[in-house]
mmCIF file of N, CA and C in Angstrom:
data_model
loop_
_atom_site.group_PDB
_atom_site.id
_atom_site.type_symbol
_atom_site.label_atom_id
_atom_site.label_comp_id
_atom_site.label_asym_id
_atom_site.label_seq_id
_atom_site.Cartn_x
_atom_site.Cartn_y
_atom_site.Cartn_z
ATOM 1 N N MET O 27 -1.157 -1.851 -8.353
ATOM 2 C CA MET O 27 -1.933 -0.670 -8.046
ATOM 3 C C MET O 27 -3.262 -0.681 -8.790
ATOM 4 N N GLU O 28 -3.263 -1.166 -10.017
ATOM 5 C CA GLU O 28 -4.506 -1.185 -10.787
ATOM 6 C C GLU O 28 -5.563 -2.050 -10.104
ATOM 7 N N VAL O 29 -5.148 -3.191 -9.575
ATOM 8 C CA VAL O 29 -6.102 -4.071 -8.896
ATOM 9 C C VAL O 29 -6.672 -3.366 -7.675
ATOM 10 N N LEU O 30 -5.837 -2.735 -6.888
ATOM 11 C CA LEU O 30 -6.302 -2.032 -5.699
ATOM 12 C C LEU O 30 -7.229 -0.886 -6.066
ATOM 13 N N GLU O 31 -6.891 -0.161 -7.099
ATOM 14 C CA GLU O 31 -7.728 0.962 -7.521
ATOM 15 C C GLU O 31 -9.097 0.510 -8.003
ATOM 16 N N GLN O 32 -9.201 -0.705 -8.546
ATOM 17 C CA GLN O 32 -10.469 -1.219 -9.049
ATOM 18 C C GLN O 32 -11.282 -1.954 -7.988
ATOM 19 N N ALA O 33 -10.683 -2.248 -6.844
ATOM 20 C CA ALA O 33 -11.381 -2.995 -5.796
ATOM 21 C C ALA O 33 -12.497 -2.137 -5.201
ATOM 22 N N SER O 34 -13.637 -2.758 -4.979
ATOM 23 C CA SER O 34 -14.756 -2.030 -4.395
ATOM 24 C C SER O 34 -14.730 -2.188 -2.875
ATOM 25 N N ASP O 35 -15.596 -1.442 -2.193
ATOM 26 C CA ASP O 35 -15.654 -1.509 -0.729
ATOM 27 C C ASP O 35 -15.810 -2.941 -0.246
ATOM 28 N N GLY O 36 -15.041 -3.291 0.772
ATOM 29 C CA GLY O 36 -15.140 -4.614 1.366
ATOM 30 C C GLY O 36 -14.370 -5.693 0.641
ATOM 31 N N THR O 37 -13.665 -5.339 -0.416
ATOM 32 C CA THR O 37 -12.897 -6.317 -1.161
ATOM 33 C C THR O 37 -11.681 -6.743 -0.350
ATOM 34 N N VAL O 38 -11.424 -8.040 -0.326
ATOM 35 C CA VAL O 38 -10.243 -8.568 0.339
ATOM 36 C C VAL O 38 -9.252 -8.994 -0.734
ATOM 37 N N LEU O 39 -8.046 -8.476 -0.637
ATOM 38 C CA LEU O 39 -6.989 -8.840 -1.569
ATOM 39 C C LEU O 39 -5.918 -9.607 -0.802
ATOM 40 N N VAL O 40 -5.432 -10.668 -1.392
ATOM 41 C CA VAL O 40 -4.420 -11.507 -0.766
ATOM 42 C C VAL O 40 -3.211 -11.551 -1.678
ATOM 43 N N THR O 41 -2.023 -11.435 -1.082
ATOM 44 C CA THR O 41 -0.815 -11.441 -1.885
ATOM 45 C C THR O 41 0.342 -12.004 -1.076
ATOM 46 N N HIS O 42 1.470 -12.084 -1.701
ATOM 47 C CA HIS O 42 2.677 -12.561 -1.039
ATOM 48 C C HIS O 42 3.443 -11.380 -0.441
ATOM 49 N N ARG O 43 4.369 -11.691 0.434
ATOM 50 C CA ARG O 43 5.109 -10.680 1.184
ATOM 51 C C ARG O 43 5.818 -9.661 0.281
ATOM 52 N N ASN O 44 6.515 -10.116 -0.725
ATOM 53 C CA ASN O 44 7.243 -9.185 -1.592
ATOM 54 C C ASN O 44 6.303 -8.236 -2.319
ATOM 55 N N THR O 45 5.220 -8.778 -2.832
ATOM 56 C CA THR O 45 4.246 -7.948 -3.546
ATOM 57 C C THR O 45 3.609 -6.944 -2.596
ATOM 58 N N MET O 46 3.272 -7.395 -1.389
ATOM 59 C CA MET O 46 2.679 -6.489 -0.413
ATOM 60 C C MET O 46 3.670 -5.387 -0.037
ATOM 61 N N GLY O 47 4.930 -5.745 0.125
ATOM 62 C CA GLY O 47 5.943 -4.739 0.433
ATOM 63 C C GLY O 47 6.037 -3.681 -0.649
ATOM 64 N N LEU O 48 6.028 -4.118 -1.897
ATOM 65 C CA LEU O 48 6.081 -3.165 -3.013
ATOM 66 C C LEU O 48 4.843 -2.276 -3.045
ATOM 67 N N LEU O 49 3.698 -2.860 -2.764
ATOM 68 C CA LEU O 49 2.455 -2.086 -2.723
ATOM 69 C C LEU O 49 2.497 -1.060 -1.596
ATOM 70 N N LEU O 50 2.993 -1.459 -0.439
ATOM 71 C CA LEU O 50 3.068 -0.525 0.687
ATOM 72 C C LEU O 50 4.045 0.611 0.424
ATOM 73 N N VAL O 51 5.081 0.353 -0.359
ATOM 74 C CA VAL O 51 5.996 1.425 -0.746
ATOM 75 C C VAL O 51 5.224 2.488 -1.528
ATOM 76 N N GLN O 52 4.377 2.045 -2.445
ATOM 77 C CA GLN O 52 3.584 2.975 -3.251
ATOM 78 C C GLN O 52 2.548 3.726 -2.414
ATOM 79 N N LEU O 53 1.922 3.027 -1.481
ATOM 80 C CA LEU O 53 0.807 3.610 -0.738
ATOM 81 C C LEU O 53 1.228 4.401 0.484
ATOM 82 N N ASP O 54 2.220 3.888 1.195
ATOM 83 C CA ASP O 54 2.491 4.397 2.540
ATOM 84 C C ASP O 54 3.934 4.821 2.747
ATOM 85 N N GLY O 55 4.735 4.728 1.719
ATOM 86 C CA GLY O 55 6.112 5.144 1.856
ATOM 87 C C GLY O 55 6.990 4.170 2.626
ATOM 88 N N LEU O 56 6.566 2.909 2.753
ATOM 89 C CA LEU O 56 7.405 1.898 3.397
ATOM 90 C C LEU O 56 8.755 1.903 2.708
ATOM 91 N N LYS O 57 9.806 2.055 3.484
ATOM 92 C CA LYS O 57 11.127 2.196 2.883
ATOM 93 C C LYS O 57 12.105 1.218 3.489
ATOM 94 N N GLY O 58 12.909 0.648 2.664
ATOM 95 C CA GLY O 58 14.064 -0.077 3.129
ATOM 96 C C GLY O 58 13.834 -1.482 3.631
ATOM 97 N N LEU O 59 14.929 -2.143 3.825
ATOM 98 C CA LEU O 59 14.945 -3.534 4.240
ATOM 99 C C LEU O 59 14.385 -3.726 5.645
ATOM 100 N N LYS O 60 14.670 -2.799 6.544
ATOM 101 C CA LYS O 60 14.214 -2.933 7.928
ATOM 102 C C LYS O 60 12.688 -3.029 8.003
ATOM 103 N N GLU O 61 11.990 -2.148 7.314
ATOM 104 C CA GLU O 61 10.524 -2.170 7.336
ATOM 105 C C GLU O 61 9.986 -3.414 6.640
ATOM 106 N N TRP O 62 10.621 -3.791 5.528
ATOM 107 C CA TRP O 62 10.167 -4.971 4.784
ATOM 108 C C TRP O 62 10.309 -6.222 5.637
ATOM 109 N N THR O 63 11.431 -6.354 6.327
ATOM 110 C CA THR O 63 11.629 -7.532 7.179
ATOM 111 C C THR O 63 10.733 -7.489 8.408
ATOM 112 N N GLY O 64 10.167 -6.334 8.706
ATOM 113 C CA GLY O 64 9.244 -6.207 9.829
ATOM 114 C C GLY O 64 7.850 -6.729 9.534
ATOM 115 N N LEU O 65 7.577 -7.041 8.269
ATOM 116 C CA LEU O 65 6.282 -7.621 7.939
ATOM 117 C C LEU O 65 6.204 -9.002 8.568
ATOM 118 N N SER O 66 5.091 -9.302 9.221
ATOM 119 C CA SER O 66 4.948 -10.616 9.847
ATOM 120 C C SER O 66 4.241 -11.567 8.886
ATOM 121 N N TYR O 67 4.173 -12.801 9.293
ATOM 122 C CA TYR O 67 3.514 -13.815 8.470
ATOM 123 C C TYR O 67 2.496 -14.526 9.334
ATOM 124 N N PRO O 68 1.234 -14.358 9.130
ATOM 125 C CA PRO O 68 0.624 -13.469 8.136
ATOM 126 C C PRO O 68 0.669 -12.022 8.609
ATOM 127 N N ASP O 69 0.285 -11.137 7.748
ATOM 128 C CA ASP O 69 0.197 -9.722 8.073
ATOM 129 C C ASP O 69 -1.049 -9.178 7.382
ATOM 130 N N VAL O 70 -1.699 -8.217 8.012
ATOM 131 C CA VAL O 70 -2.951 -7.687 7.462
ATOM 132 C C VAL O 70 -2.918 -6.167 7.544
ATOM 133 N N TYR O 71 -3.207 -5.551 6.433
ATOM 134 C CA TYR O 71 -3.316 -4.094 6.363
ATOM 135 C C TYR O 71 -4.681 -3.730 5.823
ATOM 136 N N GLU O 72 -5.229 -2.663 6.340
ATOM 137 C CA GLU O 72 -6.474 -2.105 5.817
ATOM 138 C C GLU O 72 -6.100 -0.880 4.985
ATOM 139 N N VAL O 73 -6.613 -0.832 3.772
ATOM 140 C CA VAL O 73 -6.366 0.309 2.894
ATOM 141 C C VAL O 73 -7.711 0.925 2.543
ATOM 142 N N LYS O 74 -7.862 2.185 2.861
ATOM 143 C CA LYS O 74 -9.085 2.912 2.509
ATOM 144 C C LYS O 74 -8.730 3.981 1.485
ATOM 145 N N VAL O 75 -9.651 4.199 0.574
ATOM 146 C CA VAL O 75 -9.455 5.209 -0.461
ATOM 147 C C VAL O 75 -10.519 6.281 -0.279
ATOM 148 N N LYS O 76 -10.063 7.510 -0.120
ATOM 149 C CA LYS O 76 -10.976 8.643 0.003
ATOM 150 C C LYS O 76 -10.436 9.772 -0.857
ATOM 151 N N GLN O 77 -11.230 10.196 -1.809
ATOM 152 C CA GLN O 77 -10.862 11.305 -2.697
ATOM 153 C C GLN O 77 -9.471 11.093 -3.294
ATOM 154 N N ASP O 78 -9.259 9.907 -3.856
ATOM 155 C CA ASP O 78 -8.012 9.536 -4.523
ATOM 156 C C ASP O 78 -6.793 9.523 -3.598
ATOM 157 N N GLN O 79 -7.008 9.471 -2.286
ATOM 158 C CA GLN O 79 -5.925 9.339 -1.319
ATOM 159 C C GLN O 79 -6.038 7.959 -0.658
ATOM 160 N N PHE O 80 -4.897 7.319 -0.455
ATOM 161 C CA PHE O 80 -4.869 6.015 0.198
ATOM 162 C C PHE O 80 -4.494 6.184 1.665
ATOM 163 N N TYR O 81 -5.261 5.551 2.548
ATOM 164 C CA TYR O 81 -4.988 5.557 3.980
ATOM 165 C C TYR O 81 -4.707 4.119 4.395
ATOM 166 N N VAL O 82 -3.527 3.893 4.946
ATOM 167 C CA VAL O 82 -3.072 2.547 5.274
ATOM 168 C C VAL O 82 -2.991 2.403 6.781
ATOM 169 N N ARG O 83 -3.525 1.266 7.269
ATOM 170 C CA ARG O 83 -3.473 0.983 8.703
ATOM 171 C C ARG O 83 -3.161 -0.493 8.892
ATOM 172 N N ARG O 84 -2.138 -0.782 9.660
ATOM 173 C CA ARG O 84 -1.797 -2.168 9.963
ATOM 174 C C ARG O 84 -2.742 -2.659 11.046
ATOM 175 N N ILE O 85 -3.437 -3.771 10.781
ATOM 176 C CA ILE O 85 -4.392 -4.287 11.763
ATOM 177 C C ILE O 85 -3.985 -5.656 12.277
ATOM 178 N N TRP O 86 -2.795 -6.081 11.936
ATOM 179 C CA TRP O 86 -2.279 -7.362 12.415
ATOM 180 C C TRP O 86 -0.790 -7.189 12.677
ATOM 181 N N ASP O 87 -0.328 -7.770 13.736
ATOM 182 C CA ASP O 87 1.113 -7.828 13.955
ATOM 183 C C ASP O 87 1.434 -9.069 14.773
ATOM 184 N N LYS O 88 2.688 -9.279 15.062
ATOM 185 C CA LYS O 88 3.136 -10.516 15.712
ATOM 186 C C LYS O 88 2.449 -10.734 17.053
ATOM 187 N N LYS O 89 2.153 -9.685 17.792
ATOM 188 C CA LYS O 89 1.518 -9.865 19.105
ATOM 189 C C LYS O 89 0.087 -10.382 18.985
ATOM 190 N N ASN O 90 -0.532 -10.268 17.806
ATOM 191 C CA ASN O 90 -1.892 -10.759 17.596
ATOM 192 C C ASN O 90 -1.930 -12.253 17.302
ATOM 193 N N ARG O 91 -0.786 -12.840 16.970
ATOM 194 C CA ARG O 91 -0.763 -14.249 16.585
ATOM 195 C C ARG O 91 -0.918 -15.132 17.810
ATOM 196 N N LYS O 92 -1.666 -16.207 17.622
ATOM 197 C CA LYS O 92 -1.776 -17.228 18.669
ATOM 198 C C LYS O 92 -0.596 -18.167 18.539
ATOM 199 N N LYS O 93 -0.068 -18.564 19.657
ATOM 200 C CA LYS O 93 1.085 -19.467 19.631
ATOM 201 C C LYS O 93 0.659 -20.878 19.875
#
């Protein structure tokens, strides 16, 4: 959370699936094994901070991947 809080506009953060899952639990209330296993590889989320509130939007999912 500290890294995300210190990131400036346009910063890209890259992490592993488990770490991202834990971060999403803090930011967006991602709960349980079902949601965690729903993360794709790769997966991309946009996180915006406005007035100390985090807004999370998934911008990548399995249908976006090229086969």
